[in-house]
Short mmCIF file of C-alpha atoms in Angstrom, two decimals:
data_model
loop_
_atom_site.label_atom_id
_atom_site.label_comp_id
_atom_site.label_asym_id
_atom_site.label_seq_id
_atom_site.Cartn_x
_atom_site.Cartn_y
_atom_site.Cartn_z
CA UNK A 131 33.10 42.33 93.78
CA UNK A 132 30.11 44.59 94.27
CA UNK A 133 27.82 41.64 94.33
CA UNK A 134 29.94 39.98 97.04
CA UNK A 135 29.94 43.33 98.96
CA UNK A 136 26.14 43.62 98.86
CA UNK A 137 25.80 39.99 99.99
CA UNK A 138 28.21 40.48 102.88
CA UNK A 139 26.25 43.65 103.73
CA UNK A 140 22.96 41.90 103.82
CA UNK A 141 24.49 39.00 105.90
CA UNK A 142 25.92 41.65 108.30
CA UNK A 143 22.62 43.37 108.74
CA UNK A 144 21.12 39.93 109.53
CA UNK A 145 23.79 39.22 112.18
CA UNK A 146 23.23 42.72 113.59
CA UNK A 147 19.65 41.94 114.29
CA UNK A 148 20.65 38.51 115.70
CA UNK A 149 23.12 40.23 118.04
CA UNK A 150 20.38 42.73 119.10
CA UNK A 151 17.99 39.87 119.91
CA UNK A 152 20.67 38.11 121.75
CA UNK A 153 21.32 41.14 123.92
CA UNK A 154 17.58 41.48 124.59
CA UNK A 155 17.57 37.79 125.69
CA UNK A 156 20.45 38.48 128.25
CA UNK A 157 18.18 41.17 129.68
CA UNK A 158 15.31 38.70 129.60
CA UNK A 159 17.24 36.51 132.05
CA UNK A 160 15.94 38.93 134.85
CA UNK A 161 12.33 38.06 133.98
CA UNK A 162 13.28 34.22 133.95
CA UNK A 163 14.77 34.65 137.38
CA UNK A 164 11.87 36.41 138.80
CA UNK A 165 9.51 33.96 137.36
CA UNK A 166 11.61 31.06 138.83
CA UNK A 167 11.50 32.63 142.21
CA UNK A 168 7.77 33.40 142.13
CA UNK A 169 6.86 29.78 141.02
CA UNK A 170 9.14 28.27 143.80
CA UNK A 171 7.41 30.56 146.37
CA UNK A 172 3.92 29.44 144.87
CA UNK A 173 2.70 33.01 145.11
CA UNK A 174 4.01 33.98 141.73
CA UNK A 175 3.02 30.74 140.03
CA UNK A 176 0.68 32.69 137.79
CA UNK A 177 3.77 34.31 136.09
CA UNK A 178 5.03 30.94 134.66
CA UNK A 179 2.42 30.54 131.96
CA UNK A 180 2.60 34.22 130.94
CA UNK A 181 6.52 33.90 130.73
CA UNK A 182 6.19 30.86 128.46
CA UNK A 183 3.75 32.76 126.15
CA UNK A 184 6.36 35.64 125.94
CA UNK A 185 8.99 33.07 125.14
CA UNK A 186 6.81 31.76 122.35
CA UNK A 187 6.40 35.24 120.95
CA UNK A 188 10.20 35.65 120.90
CA UNK A 189 10.80 32.24 119.33
CA UNK A 190 8.12 33.09 116.81
CA UNK A 191 9.83 36.27 115.89
CA UNK A 192 13.11 34.33 115.58
CA UNK A 193 11.45 31.79 113.27
CA UNK A 194 10.11 34.66 111.04
CA UNK A 195 13.59 36.17 110.96
CA UNK A 196 15.30 32.84 109.90
CA UNK A 197 12.55 32.11 107.34
CA UNK A 198 13.18 35.66 105.81
CA UNK A 199 16.76 34.79 105.43
CA UNK A 200 16.57 31.22 104.34
CA UNK A 201 13.20 31.27 102.43
CA UNK A 202 12.04 28.20 104.37
CA UNK A 203 9.37 28.44 106.98
CA UNK A 204 9.94 26.85 110.40
CA UNK A 205 6.73 25.42 111.70
CA UNK A 206 5.36 25.88 115.22
CA UNK A 207 3.71 23.27 117.45
CA UNK A 208 2.41 24.41 120.70
CA UNK A 209 -0.48 23.37 122.98
CA UNK A 210 -2.93 26.13 123.85
CA UNK A 211 -2.24 27.69 127.28
CA UNK A 212 -5.83 28.11 128.47
CA UNK A 213 -8.09 26.96 131.31
CA UNK A 214 -7.74 27.35 135.07
CA UNK A 215 -4.38 28.25 136.60
CA UNK A 216 -3.55 24.65 137.32
CA UNK A 217 -4.22 23.60 133.65
CA UNK A 218 -2.14 26.50 132.32
CA UNK A 219 0.71 25.58 134.65
CA UNK A 220 0.47 21.97 133.56
CA UNK A 221 0.45 22.80 129.90
CA UNK A 222 3.33 25.40 130.09
CA UNK A 223 5.50 22.81 131.95
CA UNK A 224 4.59 19.69 129.94
CA UNK A 225 4.47 21.21 126.46
CA UNK A 226 7.43 19.87 124.44
CA UNK A 227 7.49 23.26 122.70
CA UNK A 228 8.55 24.97 125.81
CA UNK A 229 11.66 22.76 126.07
CA UNK A 230 12.47 23.46 122.41
CA UNK A 231 12.24 27.23 123.00
CA UNK A 232 14.38 27.00 126.17
CA UNK A 233 17.00 24.97 124.36
CA UNK A 234 17.26 27.57 121.46
CA UNK A 235 17.32 30.41 124.04
CA UNK A 236 20.35 28.93 126.00
CA UNK A 237 22.18 28.02 122.89
CA UNK A 238 21.60 31.46 121.38
CA UNK A 239 23.40 33.05 124.32
CA UNK A 240 26.49 31.41 122.89
CA UNK A 241 26.26 31.50 119.05
CA UNK A 242 24.11 34.67 118.90
CA UNK A 243 27.38 36.80 119.08
CA UNK A 244 28.72 35.69 115.63
CA UNK A 245 28.52 39.39 114.79
CA UNK A 246 31.86 39.71 116.77
CA UNK A 247 33.44 37.40 114.24
CA UNK A 248 31.86 39.14 111.21
CA UNK A 249 32.94 42.69 111.91
CA UNK A 250 36.77 42.19 111.82
CA UNK A 251 36.41 40.43 108.33
CA UNK A 252 35.17 43.70 106.74
CA UNK A 253 38.47 45.63 106.79
CA UNK A 254 40.34 42.47 105.85
CA UNK A 255 37.96 41.49 103.20
CA UNK A 256 37.91 44.92 101.62
CA UNK A 257 41.64 44.88 101.26
CA UNK A 258 42.24 41.15 100.37
CA UNK A 259 39.19 40.81 98.11
CA UNK A 260 39.59 44.25 96.58
CA UNK A 261 43.13 43.47 95.48
CA UNK A 262 42.25 39.84 94.56
CA UNK A 263 39.18 40.81 92.48
CA UNK A 264 40.17 44.11 91.22
CA UNK A 265 43.68 43.47 90.27
CA UNK A 266 44.27 39.72 90.06
CA UNK A 267 40.70 38.91 88.74
CA UNK A 268 40.32 36.13 91.41
CA UNK A 269 37.24 35.19 93.38
CA UNK A 270 36.54 36.84 96.62
CA UNK A 271 37.71 34.80 99.60
CA UNK A 272 37.18 36.75 102.86
CA UNK A 273 33.87 38.72 102.46
CA UNK A 274 31.83 35.54 101.59
CA UNK A 275 32.83 34.25 105.07
CA UNK A 276 30.49 36.70 106.42
CA UNK A 277 27.62 35.23 104.49
CA UNK A 278 28.59 31.85 105.60
CA UNK A 279 28.44 33.01 109.26
CA UNK A 280 24.86 34.26 108.67
CA UNK A 281 24.01 30.88 106.90
CA UNK A 282 25.52 28.93 109.87
CA UNK A 283 23.56 30.99 112.37
CA UNK A 284 20.36 30.40 110.49
CA UNK A 285 21.07 26.68 110.12
CA UNK A 286 21.64 26.30 113.89
CA UNK A 287 18.51 28.29 114.71
CA UNK A 288 16.48 26.10 112.32
CA UNK A 289 17.73 22.80 113.88
CA UNK A 290 17.15 24.28 117.43
CA UNK A 291 13.66 25.69 116.80
CA UNK A 292 12.40 22.78 114.77
CA UNK A 293 9.43 21.29 116.79
CA UNK A 294 10.13 17.75 118.16
CA UNK A 295 8.21 14.89 116.64
CA UNK A 296 6.23 14.58 119.73
CA UNK A 297 5.08 18.21 119.52
CA UNK A 298 4.27 17.89 115.81
CA UNK A 299 2.16 14.84 116.43
CA UNK A 300 0.26 16.58 119.20
CA UNK A 301 -0.33 19.58 116.99
CA UNK A 302 -1.53 17.34 114.22
CA UNK A 303 -3.88 15.45 116.69
CA UNK A 304 -5.37 18.88 117.82
CA UNK A 305 -5.77 20.03 114.19
CA UNK A 306 -7.43 16.73 113.21
CA UNK A 307 -9.79 17.16 116.24
CA UNK A 308 -10.89 20.54 114.95
CA UNK A 309 -11.27 19.43 111.40
CA UNK A 310 -13.28 16.40 112.52
CA UNK A 311 -15.53 18.62 114.57
CA UNK A 312 -15.94 20.92 111.65
CA UNK A 313 -16.58 18.00 109.34
CA UNK A 314 -19.29 16.59 111.76
CA UNK A 315 -20.92 20.05 111.87
CA UNK A 316 -20.99 20.52 108.28
CA UNK A 317 -22.25 17.05 107.84
CA UNK A 318 -25.09 17.74 110.30
CA UNK A 319 -25.97 21.02 108.62
CA UNK A 320 -26.03 19.28 105.26
CA UNK A 321 -28.41 16.57 106.55
CA UNK A 322 -30.67 19.21 108.14
CA UNK A 323 -30.78 21.12 104.88
CA UNK A 324 -31.67 17.93 102.98
CA UNK A 325 -34.35 17.07 105.52
CA UNK A 326 -35.78 20.66 105.27
CA UNK A 327 -35.76 20.53 101.43
CA UNK A 328 -37.63 17.28 101.54
CA UNK A 329 -40.03 18.31 104.18
CA UNK A 330 -41.00 21.59 102.72
CA UNK A 331 -40.69 20.71 99.20
CA UNK A 332 -40.99 17.29 97.80
CA UNK A 333 -42.95 15.80 100.75
CA UNK A 334 -45.42 18.55 100.67
CA UNK A 335 -46.11 18.15 97.01
CA UNK A 336 -46.45 14.40 97.33
CA UNK A 337 -48.96 14.90 100.13
CA UNK A 338 -50.88 17.25 97.87
CA UNK A 339 -50.62 14.65 95.00
CA UNK A 340 -52.04 11.93 97.22
CA UNK A 341 -54.99 14.17 98.27
CA UNK A 342 -55.88 15.12 94.67
CA UNK A 343 -55.71 11.50 93.54
CA UNK A 344 -58.02 10.57 96.41
CA UNK A 345 -60.41 13.42 95.51
CA UNK A 346 -60.36 12.33 91.87
CA UNK A 347 -61.20 8.75 92.82
CA UNK A 348 -64.24 9.92 94.71
CA UNK A 349 -65.26 12.30 91.95
CA UNK A 350 -64.82 9.94 89.14
CA UNK A 351 -68.31 8.40 89.05
CA UNK A 352 -70.49 11.54 89.53
CA UNK A 353 -68.03 14.26 88.03
CA UNK A 354 -65.70 12.88 85.58
CA UNK A 355 -64.59 16.34 84.26
CA UNK A 356 -63.79 17.44 87.87
CA UNK A 357 -61.85 14.26 88.32
CA UNK A 358 -59.91 14.76 85.04
CA UNK A 359 -58.98 18.20 86.28
CA UNK A 360 -57.85 16.93 89.63
CA UNK A 361 -55.75 14.17 87.82
CA UNK A 362 -54.14 16.94 85.67
CA UNK A 363 -53.33 18.84 88.80
CA UNK A 364 -51.89 15.67 90.30
CA UNK A 365 -49.62 15.21 87.33
CA UNK A 366 -48.38 18.75 87.61
CA UNK A 367 -47.60 18.12 91.31
CA UNK A 368 -45.78 14.90 90.51
CA UNK A 369 -43.59 16.69 87.94
CA UNK A 370 -42.79 19.44 90.44
CA UNK A 371 -41.97 16.93 93.17
CA UNK A 372 -39.58 15.09 90.77
CA UNK A 373 -37.93 18.46 90.04
CA UNK A 374 -37.45 19.12 93.59
CA UNK A 375 -36.14 15.67 94.17
CA UNK A 376 -33.59 16.10 91.54
CA UNK A 377 -32.52 19.48 93.10
CA UNK A 378 -31.98 17.63 96.41
CA UNK A 379 -29.91 14.99 94.56
CA UNK A 380 -27.81 17.61 93.02
CA UNK A 381 -27.17 19.11 96.42
CA UNK A 382 -25.89 15.72 97.59
CA UNK A 383 -23.64 15.08 94.55
CA UNK A 384 -24.36 16.96 91.26
CA UNK A 385 -24.87 14.38 88.50
CA UNK A 386 -23.20 17.03 86.13
CA UNK A 387 -19.84 16.16 87.81
CA UNK A 388 -20.07 12.56 86.78
CA UNK A 389 -21.27 13.37 83.32
CA UNK A 390 -19.06 16.26 82.31
CA UNK A 391 -16.17 16.31 84.86
CA UNK A 392 -15.25 19.24 87.08
CA UNK A 393 -14.13 21.71 84.39
CA UNK A 394 -17.31 21.12 82.50
CA UNK A 395 -19.49 21.33 85.61
CA UNK A 396 -17.75 24.68 86.56
CA UNK A 397 -18.33 26.08 83.03
CA UNK A 398 -22.01 25.25 83.46
CA UNK A 399 -22.02 26.98 86.79
CA UNK A 400 -20.55 29.98 85.27
CA UNK A 401 -23.06 29.99 82.45
CA UNK A 402 -26.01 29.95 84.83
CA UNK A 403 -24.63 32.38 87.44
CA UNK A 404 -25.69 35.61 85.83
CA UNK A 405 -21.99 36.79 85.60
CA UNK A 406 -19.52 36.77 82.74
CA UNK A 407 -17.43 34.00 84.18
CA UNK A 408 -14.02 33.10 82.58
CA UNK A 409 -13.01 29.51 83.61
CA UNK A 410 -9.49 28.27 83.17
CA UNK A 411 -9.28 24.58 83.89
CA UNK A 412 -8.30 22.49 81.00
CA UNK A 413 -5.41 20.90 82.64
CA UNK A 414 -7.35 19.43 85.52
CA UNK A 415 -8.29 16.30 83.69
CA UNK A 416 -5.25 15.85 81.65
CA UNK A 417 -4.84 12.34 80.34
CA UNK A 418 -8.38 11.42 81.45
CA UNK A 419 -7.31 11.17 85.16
CA UNK A 420 -9.73 12.86 87.49
CA UNK A 421 -9.57 13.95 91.17
CA UNK A 422 -11.48 11.68 93.58
CA UNK A 423 -15.26 12.29 93.78
CA UNK A 424 -15.09 13.91 97.15
CA UNK A 425 -12.43 16.34 96.06
CA UNK A 426 -14.39 17.22 92.86
CA UNK A 427 -17.66 17.74 94.88
CA UNK A 428 -15.87 20.00 97.37
CA UNK A 429 -14.32 22.06 94.59
CA UNK A 430 -17.67 22.26 92.82
CA UNK A 431 -19.59 23.57 95.92
CA UNK A 432 -16.89 26.04 96.71
CA UNK A 433 -17.11 27.52 93.19
CA UNK A 434 -20.86 27.46 93.36
CA UNK A 435 -21.11 29.32 96.63
CA UNK A 436 -18.44 31.79 95.58
CA UNK A 437 -20.20 32.54 92.32
CA UNK A 438 -23.39 32.91 94.23
CA UNK A 439 -21.94 35.35 96.70
CA UNK A 440 -20.25 37.38 93.87
CA UNK A 441 -23.60 37.64 92.02
CA UNK A 442 -25.44 38.76 95.24
CA UNK A 443 -23.00 41.00 97.03
CA UNK A 444 -20.02 41.98 94.93
CA UNK A 445 -21.60 44.21 92.39
CA UNK A 446 -19.06 42.96 89.83
CA UNK A 447 -20.41 41.90 86.31
CA UNK A 448 -17.43 39.41 85.82
CA UNK A 449 -15.70 36.68 87.78
CA UNK A 450 -12.71 34.46 87.09
CA UNK A 451 -12.39 30.70 88.04
CA UNK A 452 -9.08 28.93 87.83
CA UNK A 453 -8.61 25.21 88.43
CA UNK A 454 -4.97 24.09 88.76
CA UNK A 455 -3.61 20.71 89.02
CA UNK A 456 -0.53 20.35 91.30
CA UNK A 457 1.61 17.43 92.36
CA UNK A 458 -0.10 17.43 95.78
CA UNK A 459 -3.70 18.13 94.83
CA UNK A 460 -6.12 20.68 93.30
CA UNK A 461 -6.18 24.44 93.68
CA UNK A 462 -9.36 26.37 93.07
CA UNK A 463 -9.26 30.10 92.73
CA UNK A 464 -12.37 32.26 92.34
CA UNK A 465 -11.90 36.09 91.87
CA UNK A 466 -14.27 39.03 91.35
CA UNK A 467 -13.54 42.71 91.06
CA UNK A 468 -16.46 43.82 93.16
CA UNK A 469 -16.63 45.96 96.25
CA UNK A 470 -14.98 43.50 98.45
CA UNK A 471 -15.40 43.37 102.36
CA UNK A 472 -16.41 39.78 102.51
CA UNK A 473 -16.84 39.02 106.24
CA UNK A 474 -16.55 35.38 107.29
CA UNK A 475 -18.45 36.00 110.44
CA UNK A 476 -21.47 37.50 108.54
CA UNK A 477 -24.73 35.63 108.41
CA UNK A 478 -25.46 34.09 105.17
CA UNK A 479 -22.05 34.64 103.65
CA UNK A 480 -21.47 30.87 103.07
CA UNK A 481 -17.76 31.27 103.86
CA UNK A 482 -17.98 29.22 107.05
CA UNK A 483 -19.61 26.30 105.12
CA UNK A 484 -17.01 26.45 102.48
CA UNK A 485 -14.16 26.39 105.11
CA UNK A 486 -15.70 23.52 106.87
CA UNK A 487 -16.20 21.57 103.66
CA UNK A 488 -12.50 22.21 102.76
CA UNK A 489 -11.19 21.44 106.22
CA UNK A 490 -13.14 17.91 106.17
CA UNK A 491 -10.80 16.98 103.31
CA UNK A 492 -7.59 18.43 105.13
CA UNK A 493 -7.57 21.22 102.64
CA UNK A 494 -6.59 24.91 102.96
CA UNK A 495 -9.04 27.68 102.64
CA UNK A 496 -7.96 31.33 102.20
CA UNK A 497 -10.05 34.50 101.61
CA UNK A 498 -8.74 38.02 100.64
CA UNK A 499 -11.29 40.67 100.34
CA UNK A 500 -10.15 44.18 101.18
CA UNK A 501 -12.92 46.88 101.09
CA UNK A 502 -13.06 48.11 97.40
CA UNK A 503 -12.00 44.68 96.15
CA UNK A 504 -11.02 42.40 94.64
CA UNK A 505 -12.24 39.35 96.47
CA UNK A 506 -10.24 36.22 96.01
CA UNK A 507 -11.09 32.79 97.39
CA UNK A 508 -8.42 30.16 97.06
CA UNK A 509 -8.68 26.58 98.09
CA UNK A 510 -6.13 23.85 98.07
CA UNK A 511 -7.46 20.28 98.24
CA UNK A 512 -5.02 17.46 98.68
CA UNK A 513 -5.39 14.37 96.53
CA UNK A 514 -3.48 11.77 94.62
CA UNK A 515 -3.68 11.82 90.86
#
């Protein structure tokens, strides 16, 4: 009986908040009328985009409220209201999300008063269910109706606030535009890095190698010892050039990924990072099935950059890397107990590069780094196993 009472009380609290929001929407009608009059008179046309943004915030609050009750998130799909006044007006009027929000608002004027049905059920329920549960040992009948009313309200709101297929498609297109731009930027930065490494490293050493071989050829007849020394130097230059070329190749796709797999490559990173790194990733390659090469490379570079940042900036002697295989992809989590305060906008942090690399694969990148620590970088990369 007490469990039923608690559930009914929680449902009543939810319906009270719904009723309060509905009452506020009735007051908001005044704003809608003023906006409509100003738009018709042209002089107040600037109010329309602002009113649409306010409606979006109200609908967003409702989505959060329903998600807290049901445990299921309701997605949003809006076009950005920006640009000139003409562009803002066009977006506010043509955005399918505006019609969705208005449809919910009009409907909520009707079903938002379900609290009026719930309140009379309390005295009846306390009597009927109190006798039925307390004396007759039967299941409660009346009070659960309050919870059903709250479930009904949440179900109707979910159906009304769910973005239309056109809106979701438009939002997806915008998201893909952004990730494509980030991918192109990341690709360009990677090409410039490879070009710089080749120009400043291997190319310079190869030029020096060529010069030493030329000098050795000229000195061979009259100074064999000097020529031999030049050839020794040339051999050293060739070995250094090969080493730098290997480093460039590792920057494109680390060979260790091919040889040892992601878990083994991450353990090698941890061993060479200067930190005491704990790696948990045994289940990633269960049954010999590995993630696609692009996913493994992205995960590897995220871990490498995160451990580099931890070693340079965190002040923590330890770090933890966890690789988790899920039905939808690969989750990478890197944690250190350092000083925290990682700033994505800071120069040289590497976080922007990691985000772009992950976004290029349609992944999710999340950083939590409060001042005082810990810093947690979590990445979800979608793939098919």
